[in-house]
Amino acid sequence: MNSLIPLLVAAPLAGAALLLLGGRALDRFGHWLGTLAAALSFVFGLVLFFSMLGRSTDQRPVHVQLFSWVPVNGFQADVAFQLDQLSITFVLLITGVGTLIHLYSVGYMAHDERRRRFFGYLNLFLAAMLLLVLADNYLLLYVGWEGVGLASYLLIGFWQHKPSAATAAKKAFLVNRVGDVGLSIAIMLMFTDFGNFTYLGVFGAAGQASRSQLTAIGLMLLLAACGKSAQVPLQSWLGDAMEGPTPVSALIHAATMVTAGVYLITRSHAIFDLAPDAQTAVVCVGAVTLLFGAIVGCAKDDIKKALAGSTMSQIGYMILAAGLGPIGYVFAIMHLVTHGFFKAGLFLGAGSVMHGMDDEVNMRHYGGLRKYMPITFVTFGLGYLAIIGFPGLSGFFSKDKIIEAAFAKGGTEGWILGLVTLVGAAVTAFYMTRVMILTFFGEKRWQADDEGHQPHPHESPSTMTLPMIVLAFGSVFAGGLFAFNSSFLKWLEPITGHSEGNSPLSSLTVTLLTSACLLVGVALAYVVYGRSPVPVTPPVGSVLTRAARRDLLQDEFNHAVLVRPGSALAAALVYLDSKGLDGFVNGLAAAIGGISSRLRRVQNGYVRSYALSMFGGTLVLVATTLLMRSV
C-alpha cells in the first residue's frame, strides 16, 4: 500500500506534463485526461484512507523515502513523504473536491480554445498542493508551496487577454512572494538552530530551543500562512484573483491555496505550543481577518468578490482556532473540510449563475433566478445555509465548535475572542442572505448588453450541475458525520493533540447565542434587501460602506506604506548609483583619459620633439644638480 503514496502526486503531475507538452493532438480529449488524472489520485487516496483505518492508531503514520535530494556533508535533504491522519484528510479534500471541479470545468470551459492547457494547469495545481501536504520536511513542503504559487499565477491570469486578469495574477504572485520569504527564513532558522528541517527532527528538538528562537520561527511561519491564506496584512490579492475562471476560484478557495496556511500552522503545532507569543499573533491575525473579510463581503455587488470576502473571513475563523492551540487545532481542520464542501458549491453555483446570465457578475443585475435555475438555486441555497451555520448542516457543527473553543480560552481573552466570533457569525448571516436575495429573489433586474441583447437565464449542463449536487450533499451531511461520536476529533487528536479548555459557557448556551446571531443577521438582511425593490445603481452609502467597496482601503494602505516608500527608496538608490558610484567611477575614468590624451601629445613621432624634450630634461637635471650643491 505504501507504494501508492508517491502515486498521489505522480498522477496529476503526469497529467499536467502530458497536457502541457503533448501538443494539439490532445485537444479533443485533454479535458477528460485531466479529470481522469485527478480522479485516479482520489481513488489512491481512498484506498490509503481505508488501509489506514485498518491499522491501530500508533501504526497509522507512514513514511516513504524516494531518494536523497541533496546529499551534502552536514546538509541532508530527502524527497520523502509522510502520510498520517492530518495529511490524508487534506489529500481526500484536495483530490475529491478537485475532481468535482475538474468535471465542472468540462462544461464551464467547453468553448475555450485553450481548454487543454487550462486542465494542465489544474492538474499542476493539484500535484503541487499534494506535494505540500505529503512532504515529511519543510524544504520539500517549500517546493510544493512554490508550485502552488506558480499554478495560481497561471490560472488566475489564464485569460491574460484581459488586462485585469493579467494584473490580478501578478498581484497574487508578488504578494505571495512576501509571505514566501517568511517560510524560507523559517527553514533557515530551523537548520541553524536544530541542524535539520524534517518534521521529526524539528519537533523533537523544539523542547530544547529557547523561547525567542521558537517565537522567531513561529512568526515567520505565520507570515507565510498570511500570504497563502490571504490573511491580514497579505490579503489584498484574494479579491482580485476572481478575475480567473470560476473553477479556479472554487479550487483556490475550497481545496488548495488558501487552506495551505492553516495546514502549515497546524502541522507546526509543536513549535507554536512552545511559543505563546507567536500563538497570540496567530489568534490576533485570525480575529482581525475574520471581521475584515466579513465587512468586505457585505459591500460587494460582484457575486464572486462577495464570496471571496467570505472565504477571507472563514479562513480567519480557522486561523483563530489554530492559534488557540490544542483547544482549537482539530476544529480548525474540521471547519476547513466542511468549508471545502460548501464554499466549492457556492463558487460553482456562482459560476452556474454567470453561465446563465451571459457572464454577468453584478448581483444588482440578477433577481428572480430561482424560477429559471432550480438546481443551482437549491444547491447554492444549501451551501448558504451551511456557511451561516444553520442548525444541522455542516457549518453548524464546525463553526460552533470554533466559537465554543474561543470562549474556552478562558479569562478576558476568551470573552473577547468569543464575542468576535459571534459578531462574525452575525455578519456572515447578513452578507450571505444578501447574496441569496439579490441573486434568486425579488423582481428581475436583468440588463441588456451593449448590443441590446437581454440575457436568457437557463440551467447549466449536467457536467456542471452534478458536481454542485455532490457538494451540496457534503454541505448538508459532512459536519454531522464528523461530529457523530466525536469521530473527527478522535481521528486527528493523535496528531494535533486536544484540550477541552475552560469555557465559561456550556455548549448549549453557545449554540443558542450563535443561533440568535444568525437570526439577527438574516433578519437585518431581509429588512434591507428583501422588503423593498433593490436599486440597480448602488446608493452612495455610509463611509464604512464606501470603504468596504474598496476592500477597506487595503490597496491604498499598501501603496502608502509599502509601494510609495519602496519606490522612493529605489529611486534614491538609483540616484546614488548613477550619480554617486557611477559618477565617481566615470569621473575617475574621465580624469585618467584626459591625462592620457595630454600625455599622448608628447609621443607625436617627430625627432625634433623628442630632441627638445631630451634637451628640456637635461636642463631640469642640471638645474636640480646646481640647486642641490648650493644648498
XYZ file of C-alpha atoms in Angstrom:
631
model
C 0.000 0.000 0.000
C 2.854 2.395 0.764
C 3.821 2.357 -2.902
C 0.575 4.216 -3.660
C 1.678 7.300 -1.702
C 4.023 8.685 -4.398
C 1.310 7.975 -6.991
C -0.940 10.508 -5.275
C 1.363 13.222 -6.595
C 2.514 11.384 -9.716
C -0.979 11.007 -11.251
C -1.851 14.724 -11.555
C 1.790 15.604 -12.248
C 1.856 13.186 -15.191
C -1.485 14.601 -16.355
C -0.059 18.117 -16.270
C 3.046 17.042 -18.218
C 1.002 15.304 -20.909
C -1.470 18.141 -21.305
C 1.110 20.911 -21.375
C 3.681 19.131 -23.532
C 1.524 16.803 -25.629
C 0.502 19.371 -28.206
C -2.761 19.928 -30.028
C -3.297 16.238 -30.666
C -4.760 16.101 -27.125
C -7.181 18.979 -27.613
C -10.178 16.732 -28.283
C -9.936 14.683 -25.085
C -7.378 16.522 -22.930
C -10.062 17.748 -20.538
C -11.120 14.172 -19.820
C -7.489 13.131 -19.392
C -7.007 15.860 -16.776
C -10.209 14.855 -14.990
C -9.145 11.189 -15.038
C -5.756 12.065 -13.513
C -7.459 13.924 -10.645
C -9.967 11.100 -10.115
C -7.189 8.495 -10.124
C -5.383 10.389 -7.358
C -8.645 10.490 -5.390
C -9.058 6.713 -5.762
C -5.495 6.185 -4.496
C -6.350 8.425 -1.548
C -9.455 6.412 -0.714
C -7.511 3.144 -0.820
C -4.854 4.572 1.513
C -7.521 6.001 3.816
C -9.300 2.674 4.268
C -5.965 0.953 4.678
C -5.154 3.418 7.438
C -8.482 2.697 9.148
C -7.489 -0.938 9.398
C -4.391 -0.167 11.485
C -4.066 0.816 15.126
C -3.631 4.494 15.962
C 0.120 4.350 16.568
C 0.710 2.458 13.307
C -1.263 4.794 11.043
C 1.521 7.321 10.229
C 3.697 6.065 7.366
C 6.990 7.423 5.969
C 8.151 6.730 2.422
C 11.572 7.901 1.240
C 12.011 8.052 -2.528
C 15.563 9.324 -2.900
C 18.146 11.649 -1.415
C 17.670 15.065 -2.960
C 20.694 16.994 -1.630
C 23.245 14.541 -0.121
C 25.829 17.059 1.080
C 28.005 16.681 4.153
C 26.084 18.289 7.012
C 23.060 19.042 4.832
C 20.747 16.137 4.016
C 17.533 16.810 2.096
C 15.340 13.888 1.033
C 12.313 13.543 -1.185
C 10.200 11.712 1.372
C 6.509 11.582 2.185
C 4.621 11.381 5.463
C 1.069 10.053 5.382
C -0.824 10.397 8.638
C -4.303 11.358 9.783
C -3.739 15.055 9.037
C -2.220 14.645 5.586
C -4.761 12.047 4.400
C -7.556 14.433 5.415
C -6.099 17.064 3.119
C -5.423 14.502 0.377
C -9.084 13.460 0.268
C -10.267 17.087 0.315
C -7.842 18.187 -2.410
C -8.444 15.269 -4.746
C -12.164 14.812 -4.020
C -13.238 18.426 -4.393
C -10.571 18.918 -7.066
C -12.024 16.100 -9.183
C -15.509 17.612 -8.941
C -14.119 20.991 -10.032
C -12.371 19.297 -12.978
C -15.676 17.718 -14.013
C -17.466 21.056 -13.659
C -14.782 22.691 -15.800
C -15.534 20.303 -18.667
C -18.821 22.131 -19.175
C -17.759 25.577 -17.990
C -14.721 25.774 -20.300
C -16.355 23.901 -23.196
C -15.930 26.754 -25.666
C -12.485 27.909 -24.610
C -9.851 27.302 -27.273
C -7.156 26.740 -24.636
C -9.113 24.239 -22.556
C -6.380 21.579 -22.710
C -3.858 23.999 -21.226
C -6.361 25.012 -18.545
C -6.729 21.391 -17.400
C -2.959 21.014 -17.436
C -2.701 23.941 -15.034
C -5.444 22.433 -12.841
C -3.517 19.148 -12.654
C -0.338 21.045 -11.817
C -2.184 22.840 -9.033
C -3.346 19.545 -7.504
C 0.118 17.990 -7.770
C 1.791 20.955 -6.051
C -0.773 21.029 -3.237
C -0.480 17.275 -2.685
C 3.304 17.574 -2.509
C 2.870 20.340 0.059
C 0.697 18.278 2.423
C 2.552 14.974 1.949
C 6.128 16.227 2.442
C 7.865 14.978 5.575
C 10.169 18.014 5.791
C 9.864 21.758 5.406
C 12.210 22.034 2.427
C 10.098 19.668 0.313
C 6.983 21.416 1.599
C 8.540 24.631 0.288
C 8.764 23.115 -3.199
C 5.036 22.364 -3.135
C 4.405 25.782 -1.612
C 6.116 27.494 -4.549
C 4.414 25.156 -7.005
C 1.030 26.253 -5.675
C 2.095 29.870 -6.153
C 3.138 29.215 -9.745
C -0.050 27.323 -10.599
C -2.223 30.046 -9.061
C -0.415 32.664 -11.148
C -1.044 30.664 -14.321
C -4.715 30.054 -13.526
C -5.677 33.488 -12.201
C -4.158 35.047 -15.307
C -5.421 32.327 -17.661
C -7.478 34.858 -19.606
C -4.443 37.108 -19.973
C -6.056 38.965 -22.857
C -7.954 40.795 -20.110
C -5.648 43.401 -18.514
C -7.469 42.970 -15.192
C -6.698 39.216 -15.166
C -3.028 39.742 -16.005
C -2.748 42.380 -13.272
C -4.525 40.151 -10.731
C -2.159 37.257 -11.465
C 0.904 39.453 -10.963
C -0.562 40.871 -7.762
C -1.247 37.411 -6.326
C 2.243 36.267 -7.284
C 4.020 39.272 -5.762
C 2.014 39.379 -2.528
C 2.629 35.684 -2.003
C 6.348 36.164 -2.556
C 6.348 38.354 0.563
C 4.858 35.518 2.574
C 7.213 33.009 0.973
C 10.172 34.970 2.332
C 8.810 34.148 5.782
C 8.788 30.415 5.063
C 12.309 30.470 3.604
C 13.638 32.348 6.668
C 11.850 29.896 8.975
C 13.547 26.965 7.237
C 16.940 28.668 7.531
C 16.352 29.261 11.243
C 15.352 25.623 11.720
C 18.553 24.410 10.096
C 20.649 26.907 12.062
C 19.008 26.113 15.415
C 18.232 22.391 15.064
C 20.560 21.150 12.345
C 17.772 19.842 10.106
C 14.323 20.682 8.767
C 12.433 17.381 8.918
C 9.258 17.364 10.979
C 10.580 14.683 13.327
C 13.900 16.442 13.795
C 12.485 19.933 14.308
C 9.657 18.896 16.612
C 11.952 16.635 18.610
C 14.462 19.443 19.177
C 11.903 22.197 19.793
C 11.710 21.368 23.502
C 15.381 22.279 23.970
C 15.214 25.544 21.992
C 14.841 28.943 23.592
C 11.553 30.809 23.566
C 12.996 33.551 21.363
C 14.163 31.019 18.765
C 10.748 29.367 18.608
C 8.970 32.726 18.524
C 11.067 33.858 15.563
C 10.331 30.641 13.659
C 6.634 30.824 14.569
C 6.276 34.416 13.362
C 7.977 33.596 10.062
C 5.644 30.622 9.574
C 2.700 32.915 10.329
C 3.922 35.388 7.698
C 3.980 32.557 5.169
C 0.472 31.475 6.189
C -0.820 35.046 5.818
C 0.322 35.098 2.198
C -1.169 31.797 1.067
C -4.347 32.032 3.161
C -4.985 35.725 2.390
C -4.881 36.917 5.981
C -4.161 40.450 7.171
C -1.822 42.075 6.152
C -1.296 39.998 2.964
C -4.952 39.647 1.986
C -5.150 42.139 -0.868
C -4.679 39.583 -3.685
C -7.701 37.399 -2.957
C -10.483 39.634 -4.271
C -8.617 40.452 -7.462
C -7.994 36.735 -8.039
C -11.680 36.445 -9.013
C -10.612 37.593 -12.476
C -9.678 33.998 -13.228
C -12.227 31.435 -14.477
C -14.765 30.487 -11.801
C -13.492 26.871 -11.381
C -10.140 28.403 -10.416
C -11.856 30.466 -7.738
C -13.540 27.340 -6.387
C -10.285 25.379 -6.353
C -8.277 28.151 -4.689
C -10.912 28.953 -2.071
C -12.087 25.467 -1.187
C -9.404 22.827 -1.568
C -5.962 24.212 -2.293
C -4.221 27.522 -1.917
C -5.979 29.285 0.959
C -6.010 26.100 3.039
C -2.207 25.821 2.876
C -1.654 28.381 5.640
C -3.994 26.565 8.026
C -2.191 23.309 7.270
C 1.223 24.902 7.885
C 0.274 26.244 11.303
C -1.479 23.042 12.366
C 1.364 20.852 11.122
C 3.799 23.066 13.067
C 1.777 22.876 16.293
C 4.780 21.597 18.260
C 6.536 24.931 17.597
C 3.542 27.150 18.329
C 2.650 25.291 21.521
C 6.076 26.281 22.900
C 5.932 29.855 21.555
C 2.949 31.590 23.214
C 3.833 34.985 21.730
C 3.702 33.579 18.208
C 0.478 31.775 19.091
C -1.065 35.046 20.263
C -0.063 36.651 16.979
C -1.863 33.847 15.121
C -5.037 34.456 17.129
C -4.890 38.216 16.500
C -4.415 37.742 12.750
C -7.338 35.329 12.593
C -9.655 37.557 14.641
C -8.880 40.699 12.623
C -9.217 38.921 9.269
C -12.443 37.249 10.361
C -14.105 40.648 10.745
C -12.203 42.279 7.884
C -13.387 39.753 5.297
C -16.951 39.749 6.612
C -17.249 43.538 6.348
C -15.840 43.498 2.803
C -18.306 40.771 1.829
C -21.226 42.945 2.936
C -20.490 45.671 0.388
C -19.583 43.753 -2.778
C -22.055 43.618 -5.656
C -19.828 41.242 -7.651
C -21.046 37.780 -6.598
C -17.575 36.218 -6.769
C -15.952 39.032 -4.802
C -18.650 38.772 -2.132
C -17.780 35.090 -1.809
C -14.059 35.989 -1.770
C -14.645 38.225 1.249
C -16.487 35.300 2.792
C -13.506 33.000 2.226
C -11.175 35.506 3.847
C -13.472 35.612 6.866
C -13.941 31.833 7.150
C -10.199 31.202 6.864
C -9.890 33.791 9.638
C -12.054 31.503 11.802
C -9.681 28.611 11.046
C -6.513 30.626 11.754
C -8.027 31.875 15.007
C -8.867 28.306 16.021
C -5.357 27.127 15.146
C -3.955 29.939 17.298
C -5.913 28.647 20.289
C -3.554 25.676 20.452
C -4.794 22.199 21.444
C -8.224 23.676 22.165
C -8.775 24.532 18.531
C -6.466 22.583 16.172
C -8.999 19.846 15.434
C -11.857 22.292 14.903
C -9.751 24.469 12.588
C -9.271 21.453 10.305
C -12.875 20.332 10.727
C -14.135 23.734 9.590
C -11.598 23.697 6.768
C -13.050 20.442 5.430
C -16.711 21.437 5.778
C -15.857 24.816 4.262
C -14.300 22.943 1.336
C -17.706 21.459 0.533
C -19.969 24.467 0.896
C -17.558 27.087 -0.444
C -16.765 24.998 -3.529
C -20.512 24.561 -4.015
C -21.123 28.282 -3.637
C -18.454 29.227 -6.152
C -19.612 26.627 -8.659
C -23.142 27.900 -8.111
C -21.942 31.432 -8.802
C -20.319 30.168 -11.992
C -23.584 28.500 -12.974
C -25.438 31.790 -12.471
C -22.841 33.594 -14.576
C -23.161 30.898 -17.232
C -26.904 31.509 -17.424
C -26.582 35.309 -17.282
C -24.038 35.791 -20.075
C -21.099 36.174 -17.644
C -22.778 38.972 -15.675
C -21.293 39.170 -12.153
C -23.191 42.149 -10.712
C -25.866 40.818 -8.347
C -27.868 44.034 -8.763
C -28.481 42.839 -12.319
C -29.855 39.458 -11.191
C -33.090 38.827 -9.295
C -35.750 36.104 -9.526
C -33.362 33.434 -10.848
C -34.750 30.656 -8.638
C -37.507 30.056 -11.211
C -35.084 29.680 -14.108
C -32.240 27.791 -12.431
C -33.853 25.445 -9.866
C -30.899 23.065 -9.391
C -28.488 25.957 -8.980
C -30.895 27.615 -6.544
C -31.288 24.522 -4.354
C -27.593 23.580 -4.281
C -26.474 27.176 -3.743
C -29.151 27.556 -1.055
C -27.886 24.515 0.843
C -24.358 25.917 0.712
C -25.746 29.221 2.001
C -27.455 27.520 4.930
C -24.288 25.586 5.707
C -21.987 28.611 5.746
C -24.250 30.674 8.006
C -24.358 27.782 10.483
C -27.983 26.705 10.099
C -28.622 24.005 12.748
C -27.971 20.511 11.490
C -25.869 21.459 8.460
C -22.089 21.192 8.170
C -21.170 24.752 9.120
C -23.241 24.488 12.278
C -21.097 21.671 13.648
C -17.700 23.108 12.719
C -18.158 26.859 13.263
C -19.990 26.424 16.569
C -17.055 24.367 17.818
C -14.650 27.187 16.960
C -16.843 29.707 18.779
C -17.004 27.382 21.774
C -13.216 26.914 21.668
C -12.754 30.709 21.600
C -14.718 31.057 24.830
C -12.807 28.069 26.252
C -9.584 30.091 26.033
C -10.685 31.476 29.367
C -10.315 34.843 31.044
C -10.743 38.205 29.351
C -9.072 36.931 26.193
C -11.638 34.160 25.906
C -14.562 36.557 26.242
C -13.104 38.940 23.632
C -12.435 36.165 21.133
C -15.813 34.585 21.770
C -17.621 37.871 21.126
C -15.566 38.452 17.946
C -16.569 35.045 16.594
C -20.236 35.698 17.449
C -20.174 39.061 15.663
C -18.561 37.313 12.704
C -21.397 34.759 12.688
C -23.997 37.543 12.573
C -22.231 39.401 9.771
C -21.795 36.138 7.830
C -25.552 35.540 8.005
C -26.150 39.125 6.812
C -23.925 39.157 3.733
C -24.808 35.628 2.625
C -28.533 36.356 2.963
C -27.903 39.485 0.912
C -26.299 37.341 -1.809
C -29.286 34.966 -1.819
C -31.867 37.755 -2.003
C -30.090 39.761 -4.689
C -29.494 36.673 -6.839
C -32.526 34.434 -6.534
C -35.397 36.513 -5.128
C -37.212 39.738 -5.937
C -38.014 41.150 -9.334
C -35.928 40.700 -12.477
C -33.267 43.360 -12.827
C -31.608 41.943 -15.930
C -29.684 44.354 -18.090
C -29.205 44.250 -21.853
C -25.661 44.186 -23.180
C -24.094 46.837 -25.401
C -25.832 45.355 -28.459
C -29.247 45.334 -26.803
C -29.410 41.559 -26.149
C -31.258 40.540 -22.988
C -29.887 37.552 -21.024
C -31.914 34.331 -21.097
C -31.090 32.527 -17.840
C -31.167 28.759 -18.036
C -29.978 25.792 -16.041
C -26.397 24.647 -16.606
C -25.497 21.319 -18.275
C -25.199 18.139 -16.239
C -21.387 18.256 -16.172
C -21.785 21.430 -14.116
C -24.849 20.585 -12.013
C -23.682 17.089 -10.968
C -20.622 18.361 -9.028
C -22.847 21.020 -7.446
C -25.280 18.329 -6.246
C -22.480 16.199 -4.769
C -21.024 19.212 -2.951
C -24.477 20.108 -1.656
C -24.691 16.670 -0.022
C -21.347 17.349 1.642
C -22.599 20.758 2.773
C -25.535 19.079 4.468
C -24.109 15.889 5.937
C -20.314 16.195 6.370
C -20.423 18.173 9.629
C -22.881 15.800 11.278
C -20.791 12.825 10.206
C -17.657 14.390 11.698
C -19.424 15.332 14.928
C -21.088 11.926 15.397
C -19.443 10.220 18.339
C -16.652 12.852 18.097
C -15.263 10.870 15.167
C -13.251 13.697 13.604
C -11.775 14.702 16.965
C -10.709 11.121 17.657
C -9.234 10.871 14.170
C -6.950 13.917 14.429
C -6.207 14.007 18.152
C -3.202 11.635 17.926
C -1.521 14.109 15.532
C -2.596 17.521 16.810
C -3.494 16.785 20.411
C -6.611 18.172 22.051
C -7.614 20.016 25.209
C -11.117 20.943 26.350
C -10.070 24.305 27.762
C -12.100 26.153 30.370
C -15.225 27.582 28.792
C -17.476 29.751 30.985
C -20.400 28.788 28.742
C -21.984 25.426 28.057
C -22.245 24.027 24.536
C -25.993 24.622 24.580
C -25.520 28.273 25.565
C -23.006 28.811 22.753
C -25.404 27.190 20.286
C -28.270 29.434 21.406
C -26.090 32.556 21.161
C -24.844 31.576 17.705
C -28.381 30.844 16.509
C -29.528 34.217 17.832
C -26.726 35.961 15.933
C -27.683 34.022 12.811
C -31.306 35.157 13.091
C -30.276 38.770 13.639
C -28.071 38.735 10.537
C -30.744 37.103 8.353
C -33.487 39.436 9.618
C -31.397 42.553 9.054
C -30.530 41.478 5.504
C -34.205 40.801 4.792
C -35.216 44.224 6.107
C -32.581 45.991 3.997
C -32.827 43.980 0.754
C -35.955 41.842 0.866
C -38.776 44.243 1.711
C -38.287 46.845 -0.997
C -37.025 46.902 -4.594
C -33.253 46.729 -4.956
C -31.850 49.707 -6.884
C -29.820 48.717 -9.924
C -27.355 51.505 -9.147
C -25.939 51.135 -5.636
C -26.601 54.059 -3.265
C -23.683 56.106 -2.020
C -23.852 54.518 1.417
C -22.016 55.291 4.625
C -18.293 55.925 4.980
C -17.810 52.313 6.090
C -19.786 51.008 3.093
C -17.749 53.068 0.655
C -14.537 51.887 2.281
C -15.719 48.261 2.200
C -16.439 48.549 -1.524
C -12.777 49.464 -1.885
C -11.709 46.473 0.259
C -11.360 48.687 3.351
C -8.659 50.649 1.547
C -6.197 47.757 1.657
C -4.645 48.698 -1.691
C -4.361 52.329 -0.618
C -2.709 51.201 2.606
C -0.241 49.002 0.740
C 0.613 51.837 -1.646
C 1.076 54.323 1.186
C 3.077 52.042 3.490
C 4.945 49.804 1.054
C 4.776 50.827 -2.603
C 5.484 54.562 -2.356
C 8.262 54.301 0.260
C 9.680 51.379 -1.724
C 9.580 53.375 -4.948
C 11.212 56.341 -3.215
C 13.934 54.103 -1.783
C 14.507 52.527 -5.200
C 14.712 55.985 -6.823
C 17.190 57.108 -4.156
C 19.333 54.021 -4.705
C 19.250 54.573 -8.470
C 20.322 58.189 -7.964
C 23.096 57.140 -5.585
C 24.234 54.500 -8.040
C 24.120 56.725 -11.121
C 25.331 59.995 -9.601
C 27.396 58.666 -6.724
C 29.063 55.358 -7.512
C 28.845 55.656 -11.284
C 29.769 59.336 -11.063
C 32.913 58.565 -9.077
C 33.946 55.693 -11.358
C 33.113 57.592 -14.545
C 34.851 60.757 -13.231
C 37.976 58.830 -12.341
C 37.992 57.190 -15.775
C 37.468 60.579 -17.459
C 40.344 62.107 -15.472
C 42.698 59.289 -16.414
C 41.532 59.547 -20.014
C 42.156 63.321 -20.060
C 45.630 62.968 -18.623
C 46.387 60.184 -21.072
C 45.237 62.251 -24.058
C 47.502 65.097 -22.990
C 50.485 62.815 -22.432
C 49.834 61.260 -25.805
C 50.617 64.581 -27.477
C 54.223 64.222 -26.352
C 54.533 60.957 -28.271
C 53.936 62.552 -31.720
C 56.636 60.712 -33.747
C 58.738 63.804 -34.609
C 62.513 63.594 -33.871
C 62.717 67.308 -33.145
C 60.065 67.000 -30.466
C 61.895 64.126 -28.810
C 65.212 66.111 -29.027
C 63.522 69.147 -27.488
C 62.099 67.035 -24.633
C 65.511 65.471 -24.043
C 67.101 68.949 -24.020
C 64.465 70.166 -21.604
C 65.014 67.137 -19.370
C 68.740 67.789 -19.392
C 68.197 71.407 -18.343
C 65.962 70.244 -15.474
C 68.605 67.774 -14.286
C 71.400 70.394 -14.485
C 69.304 72.978 -12.646
C 68.389 70.471 -9.974
C 72.062 69.437 -9.516
C 73.222 73.054 -9.202
C 70.441 73.830 -6.740
C 71.322 70.891 -4.524
C 75.019 71.836 -4.466
C 74.213 75.381 -3.464
C 72.173 74.085 -0.567
